[in-house]
Amino acid sequence: MSAPVLVEEHADRVVLRLNRPEVRNAIDLATVEALHEACRMLEKEPRIALIIGAGGTFAAGADIGELRERRRDDALAGINSGLFGRIQRLPMPTIALIDGFALGGGAELAYACDFRIGTPEARIGNPEPGLGILAAAGASWRLKELIGEPLAKEVLLAGRILTADEARDTHLLSDVVPADQLEDAGHRLADRIAAQAPLAVRLTKAAFHAPREAHPLIDDLAQAVLFETQEKDERMTAFLERRAKKEHP
């Protein structure tokens, strides 16, 4: 049996490829465990993560066969919500690369990422009420923050599926590219992130997601840490030297 998630490691990033194309990458318990293992790796050695689906689909939802058998205690265990919260809290940014369907739990996985890039075939939505349940793994609050309350209610309460253009117009997708360029587009964004100071990126992400009442203390503390780093001195010195050369060639 093939692994539900294929992991491709690079020096500054990791590609996580959902690998159940025969069921449109439906998220089952094995996938959840594999993604938890990937999170453990990324927490121990922080790197950018790109998440993509195999076979022309990101993830068409949770595994309905498994989901049908789940009961109260399974819901209270937060199987998917715990995972997606962990993904959102990863130290370095995450990028969801969406081709085809990102529905239900697949959409909620994408919402938990810091960035989303899609193809023209991308379709994003939460049809859970049509199955007698709700989108309980983050959509009920993340989606409102991402696209605003009126449209989020259409998706969550009326079953609206967003096209790629609609998702880009609301900034749910930061870009739409042809399918054969999707992974390259993700790596270009990862390159831009990787060009920044890694610790500055980590602390900026942490401050960004901190609750309002934590500011400005968390910003001041993070800045205090960064002010003492050698990388800050080296980058600022290099900046000043480049500017001096331009002013006095």
PDB file of C-alpha atoms in Angstrom, residues 4-164:
ATOM      1  CA  PRO A   4      -1.078   8.489   2.058  1.00  0.00           C
ATOM      2  CA  VAL A   5       1.305  11.464   2.077  1.00  0.00           C
ATOM      3  CA  LEU A   6       4.561  11.603   0.114  1.00  0.00           C
ATOM      4  CA  VAL A   7       7.247  13.778   1.695  1.00  0.00           C
ATOM      5  CA  GLU A   8       9.885  15.490  -0.425  1.00  0.00           C
ATOM      6  CA  GLU A   9      12.541  17.195   1.676  1.00  0.00           C
ATOM      7  CA  HIS A  10      14.672  20.124   0.546  1.00  0.00           C
ATOM      8  CA  ALA A  11      17.074  22.315   2.492  1.00  0.00           C
ATOM      9  CA  ASP A  12      14.617  25.141   3.168  1.00  0.00           C
ATOM     10  CA  ARG A  13      11.243  23.558   2.320  1.00  0.00           C
ATOM     11  CA  VAL A  14       9.239  20.359   2.311  1.00  0.00           C
ATOM     12  CA  VAL A  15       6.649  19.263  -0.265  1.00  0.00           C
ATOM     13  CA  LEU A  16       3.775  17.233   1.215  1.00  0.00           C
ATOM     14  CA  ARG A  17       1.883  15.413  -1.535  1.00  0.00           C
ATOM     15  CA  LEU A  18      -1.518  13.979  -0.623  1.00  0.00           C
ATOM     16  CA  ASN A  19      -1.374  10.575  -2.265  1.00  0.00           C
ATOM     17  CA  ARG A  20      -4.796   8.949  -2.482  1.00  0.00           C
ATOM     18  CA  PRO A  21      -5.732   9.913  -6.063  1.00  0.00           C
ATOM     19  CA  GLU A  22      -8.038   6.918  -6.424  1.00  0.00           C
ATOM     20  CA  VAL A  23     -10.418   8.598  -3.930  1.00  0.00           C
ATOM     21  CA  ARG A  24      -9.545  12.186  -4.916  1.00  0.00           C
ATOM     22  CA  ASN A  25      -7.220  12.452  -1.894  1.00  0.00           C
ATOM     23  CA  ALA A  26     -10.026  12.102   0.637  1.00  0.00           C
ATOM     24  CA  ILE A  27      -8.597  12.720   4.086  1.00  0.00           C
ATOM     25  CA  ASP A  28      -8.805   9.541   6.171  1.00  0.00           C
ATOM     26  CA  LEU A  29      -7.214   8.698   9.521  1.00  0.00           C
ATOM     27  CA  ALA A  30      -4.047   7.422   7.852  1.00  0.00           C
ATOM     28  CA  THR A  31      -3.679  10.775   6.071  1.00  0.00           C
ATOM     29  CA  VAL A  32      -4.272  12.623   9.342  1.00  0.00           C
ATOM     30  CA  GLU A  33      -1.552  10.591  11.066  1.00  0.00           C
ATOM     31  CA  ALA A  34       0.862  11.104   8.174  1.00  0.00           C
ATOM     32  CA  LEU A  35       0.288  14.866   8.293  1.00  0.00           C
ATOM     33  CA  HIS A  36       0.817  14.857  12.065  1.00  0.00           C
ATOM     34  CA  GLU A  37       4.153  13.116  11.471  1.00  0.00           C
ATOM     35  CA  ALA A  38       5.054  15.787   8.913  1.00  0.00           C
ATOM     36  CA  CYS A  39       4.127  18.465  11.453  1.00  0.00           C
ATOM     37  CA  ARG A  40       6.418  16.865  14.039  1.00  0.00           C
ATOM     38  CA  MET A  41       9.253  17.063  11.516  1.00  0.00           C
ATOM     39  CA  LEU A  42       8.500  20.706  10.658  1.00  0.00           C
ATOM     40  CA  GLU A  43       8.237  21.691  14.312  1.00  0.00           C
ATOM     41  CA  LYS A  44      11.617  20.083  15.032  1.00  0.00           C
ATOM     42  CA  GLU A  45      13.279  21.503  11.901  1.00  0.00           C
ATOM     43  CA  PRO A  46      11.239  24.533  10.757  1.00  0.00           C
ATOM     44  CA  ARG A  47      10.935  24.815   6.996  1.00  0.00           C
ATOM     45  CA  ILE A  48       8.418  26.145   4.485  1.00  0.00           C
ATOM     46  CA  ALA A  49       5.768  23.554   3.611  1.00  0.00           C
ATOM     47  CA  LEU A  50       4.025  23.163   0.260  1.00  0.00           C
ATOM     48  CA  ILE A  51       0.916  20.942   0.281  1.00  0.00           C
ATOM     49  CA  ILE A  52      -0.375  19.569  -3.007  1.00  0.00           C
ATOM     50  CA  GLY A  53      -2.616  16.726  -4.107  1.00  0.00           C
ATOM     51  CA  ALA A  54      -1.738  13.949  -6.522  1.00  0.00           C
ATOM     52  CA  GLY A  55      -3.834  13.201  -9.584  1.00  0.00           C
ATOM     53  CA  GLY A  56      -5.340  16.596 -10.359  1.00  0.00           C
ATOM     54  CA  THR A  57      -7.257  17.028  -7.102  1.00  0.00           C
ATOM     55  CA  PHE A  58      -6.186  18.773  -3.898  1.00  0.00           C
ATOM     56  CA  ALA A  59      -8.549  16.959  -1.520  1.00  0.00           C
ATOM     57  CA  ALA A  60     -12.235  16.339  -2.167  1.00  0.00           C
ATOM     58  CA  GLY A  61     -13.083  16.179   1.527  1.00  0.00           C
ATOM     59  CA  ALA A  62     -12.870  13.828   4.440  1.00  0.00           C
ATOM     60  CA  ASP A  63     -13.302  10.114   3.818  1.00  0.00           C
ATOM     61  CA  ILE A  64     -17.109   9.783   3.893  1.00  0.00           C
ATOM     62  CA  GLY A  65     -16.950   6.077   4.666  1.00  0.00           C
ATOM     63  CA  GLU A  66     -14.998   6.804   7.836  1.00  0.00           C
ATOM     64  CA  LEU A  67     -16.963   9.943   8.595  1.00  0.00           C
ATOM     65  CA  ARG A  68     -20.293   8.108   8.523  1.00  0.00           C
ATOM     66  CA  GLU A  69     -19.108   5.843  11.339  1.00  0.00           C
ATOM     67  CA  ARG A  70     -17.874   8.607  13.624  1.00  0.00           C
ATOM     68  CA  ARG A  71     -19.869   9.444  16.737  1.00  0.00           C
ATOM     69  CA  ARG A  72     -19.933  12.037  19.524  1.00  0.00           C
ATOM     70  CA  ASP A  73     -16.592  11.122  21.084  1.00  0.00           C
ATOM     71  CA  ASP A  74     -14.878  11.252  17.699  1.00  0.00           C
ATOM     72  CA  ALA A  75     -16.178  14.781  17.163  1.00  0.00           C
ATOM     73  CA  LEU A  76     -15.061  15.844  20.643  1.00  0.00           C
ATOM     74  CA  ALA A  77     -11.596  14.433  19.920  1.00  0.00           C
ATOM     75  CA  GLY A  78     -11.181  17.062  17.172  1.00  0.00           C
ATOM     76  CA  ILE A  79      -9.517  14.671  14.735  1.00  0.00           C
ATOM     77  CA  ASN A  80      -9.330  17.109  11.820  1.00  0.00           C
ATOM     78  CA  SER A  81      -9.586  20.388  13.728  1.00  0.00           C
ATOM     79  CA  GLY A  82      -6.594  19.434  15.870  1.00  0.00           C
ATOM     80  CA  LEU A  83      -4.513  18.652  12.818  1.00  0.00           C
ATOM     81  CA  PHE A  84      -5.444  21.797  10.919  1.00  0.00           C
ATOM     82  CA  GLY A  85      -4.793  23.945  13.983  1.00  0.00           C
ATOM     83  CA  ARG A  86      -1.367  22.358  14.231  1.00  0.00           C
ATOM     84  CA  ILE A  87      -0.697  23.121  10.565  1.00  0.00           C
ATOM     85  CA  GLN A  88      -1.695  26.756  11.081  1.00  0.00           C
ATOM     86  CA  ARG A  89       0.694  26.968  14.046  1.00  0.00           C
ATOM     87  CA  LEU A  90       3.710  25.567  12.176  1.00  0.00           C
ATOM     88  CA  PRO A  91       6.719  27.850  12.677  1.00  0.00           C
ATOM     89  CA  MET A  92       7.299  28.616   8.998  1.00  0.00           C
ATOM     90  CA  PRO A  93       4.712  29.508   6.332  1.00  0.00           C
ATOM     91  CA  THR A  94       2.614  26.893   4.550  1.00  0.00           C
ATOM     92  CA  ILE A  95       1.392  27.039   0.941  1.00  0.00           C
ATOM     93  CA  ALA A  96      -1.601  25.071  -0.361  1.00  0.00           C
ATOM     94  CA  LEU A  97      -1.435  24.321  -4.098  1.00  0.00           C
ATOM     95  CA  ILE A  98      -4.984  23.639  -5.259  1.00  0.00           C
ATOM     96  CA  ASP A  99      -5.893  21.860  -8.468  1.00  0.00           C
ATOM     97  CA  GLY A 100      -9.416  20.555  -8.871  1.00  0.00           C
ATOM     98  CA  PHE A 101     -11.567  20.063  -5.803  1.00  0.00           C
ATOM     99  CA  ALA A 102     -10.774  21.382  -2.335  1.00  0.00           C
ATOM    100  CA  LEU A 103     -14.012  20.542  -0.586  1.00  0.00           C
ATOM    101  CA  GLY A 104     -15.038  19.908   3.006  1.00  0.00           C
ATOM    102  CA  GLY A 105     -11.992  18.846   4.988  1.00  0.00           C
ATOM    103  CA  GLY A 106      -9.827  19.525   1.940  1.00  0.00           C
ATOM    104  CA  ALA A 107     -10.989  23.137   1.905  1.00  0.00           C
ATOM    105  CA  GLU A 108     -10.410  23.408   5.650  1.00  0.00           C
ATOM    106  CA  LEU A 109      -6.861  22.136   5.190  1.00  0.00           C
ATOM    107  CA  ALA A 110      -6.323  24.878   2.606  1.00  0.00           C
ATOM    108  CA  TYR A 111      -7.846  27.530   4.894  1.00  0.00           C
ATOM    109  CA  ALA A 112      -5.344  26.577   7.605  1.00  0.00           C
ATOM    110  CA  CYS A 113      -2.414  27.348   5.294  1.00  0.00           C
ATOM    111  CA  ASP A 114      -0.832  30.789   5.075  1.00  0.00           C
ATOM    112  CA  PHE A 115      -1.081  30.976   1.273  1.00  0.00           C
ATOM    113  CA  ARG A 116      -3.195  29.325  -1.404  1.00  0.00           C
ATOM    114  CA  ILE A 117      -2.439  29.162  -5.140  1.00  0.00           C
ATOM    115  CA  GLY A 118      -4.877  27.494  -7.532  1.00  0.00           C
ATOM    116  CA  THR A 119      -5.430  26.415 -11.105  1.00  0.00           C
ATOM    117  CA  PRO A 120      -8.385  27.450 -13.294  1.00  0.00           C
ATOM    118  CA  GLU A 121      -9.971  24.097 -12.400  1.00  0.00           C
ATOM    119  CA  ALA A 122      -9.880  24.783  -8.637  1.00  0.00           C
ATOM    120  CA  ARG A 123     -13.224  24.526  -6.861  1.00  0.00           C
ATOM    121  CA  ILE A 124     -13.429  25.376  -3.158  1.00  0.00           C
ATOM    122  CA  GLY A 125     -16.330  24.918  -0.793  1.00  0.00           C
ATOM    123  CA  ASN A 126     -17.896  23.297   2.244  1.00  0.00           C
ATOM    124  CA  PRO A 127     -20.878  21.084   1.419  1.00  0.00           C
ATOM    125  CA  GLU A 128     -21.008  19.503   4.902  1.00  0.00           C
ATOM    126  CA  PRO A 129     -24.597  20.584   5.775  1.00  0.00           C
ATOM    127  CA  GLY A 130     -25.744  18.639   2.727  1.00  0.00           C
ATOM    128  CA  LEU A 131     -24.384  15.553   4.499  1.00  0.00           C
ATOM    129  CA  GLY A 132     -26.073  16.399   7.786  1.00  0.00           C
ATOM    130  CA  ILE A 133     -23.001  17.803   9.562  1.00  0.00           C
ATOM    131  CA  LEU A 134     -21.136  21.108   9.776  1.00  0.00           C
ATOM    132  CA  ALA A 135     -17.677  22.207   8.688  1.00  0.00           C
ATOM    133  CA  ALA A 136     -16.184  21.789  12.143  1.00  0.00           C
ATOM    134  CA  ALA A 137     -12.459  21.807  11.389  1.00  0.00           C
ATOM    135  CA  GLY A 138     -11.984  25.557  11.086  1.00  0.00           C
ATOM    136  CA  ALA A 139     -14.208  26.734   8.241  1.00  0.00           C
ATOM    137  CA  SER A 140     -16.867  28.179  10.545  1.00  0.00           C
ATOM    138  CA  TRP A 141     -14.414  30.854  11.697  1.00  0.00           C
ATOM    139  CA  ARG A 142     -11.385  30.828   9.371  1.00  0.00           C
ATOM    140  CA  LEU A 143     -13.404  31.325   6.203  1.00  0.00           C
ATOM    141  CA  LYS A 144     -15.095  34.469   7.540  1.00  0.00           C
ATOM    142  CA  GLU A 145     -11.674  35.910   8.339  1.00  0.00           C
ATOM    143  CA  LEU A 146     -10.415  35.048   4.862  1.00  0.00           C
ATOM    144  CA  ILE A 147     -13.276  36.163   2.584  1.00  0.00           C
ATOM    145  CA  GLY A 148     -15.739  38.077   4.779  1.00  0.00           C
ATOM    146  CA  GLU A 149     -18.993  37.100   6.447  1.00  0.00           C
ATOM    147  CA  PRO A 150     -21.565  37.410   3.601  1.00  0.00           C
ATOM    148  CA  LEU A 151     -19.718  35.196   1.129  1.00  0.00           C
ATOM    149  CA  ALA A 152     -18.583  32.787   3.854  1.00  0.00           C
ATOM    150  CA  LYS A 153     -22.226  32.274   4.812  1.00  0.00           C
ATOM    151  CA  GLU A 154     -23.090  31.444   1.194  1.00  0.00           C
ATOM    152  CA  VAL A 155     -20.375  28.803   1.190  1.00  0.00           C
ATOM    153  CA  LEU A 156     -21.152  27.389   4.635  1.00  0.00           C
ATOM    154  CA  LEU A 157     -24.958  27.677   4.722  1.00  0.00           C
ATOM    155  CA  ALA A 158     -26.045  27.523   1.092  1.00  0.00           C
ATOM    156  CA  GLY A 159     -23.498  25.160  -0.417  1.00  0.00           C
ATOM    157  CA  ARG A 160     -21.880  27.657  -2.777  1.00  0.00           C
ATOM    158  CA  ILE A 161     -18.744  26.318  -4.450  1.00  0.00           C
ATOM    159  CA  LEU A 162     -16.231  29.002  -5.374  1.00  0.00           C
ATOM    160  CA  THR A 163     -14.576  28.919  -8.774  1.00  0.00           C
ATOM    161  CA  ALA A 164     -10.911  29.770  -9.130  1.00  0.00           C
TER     162      ALA A 164
END
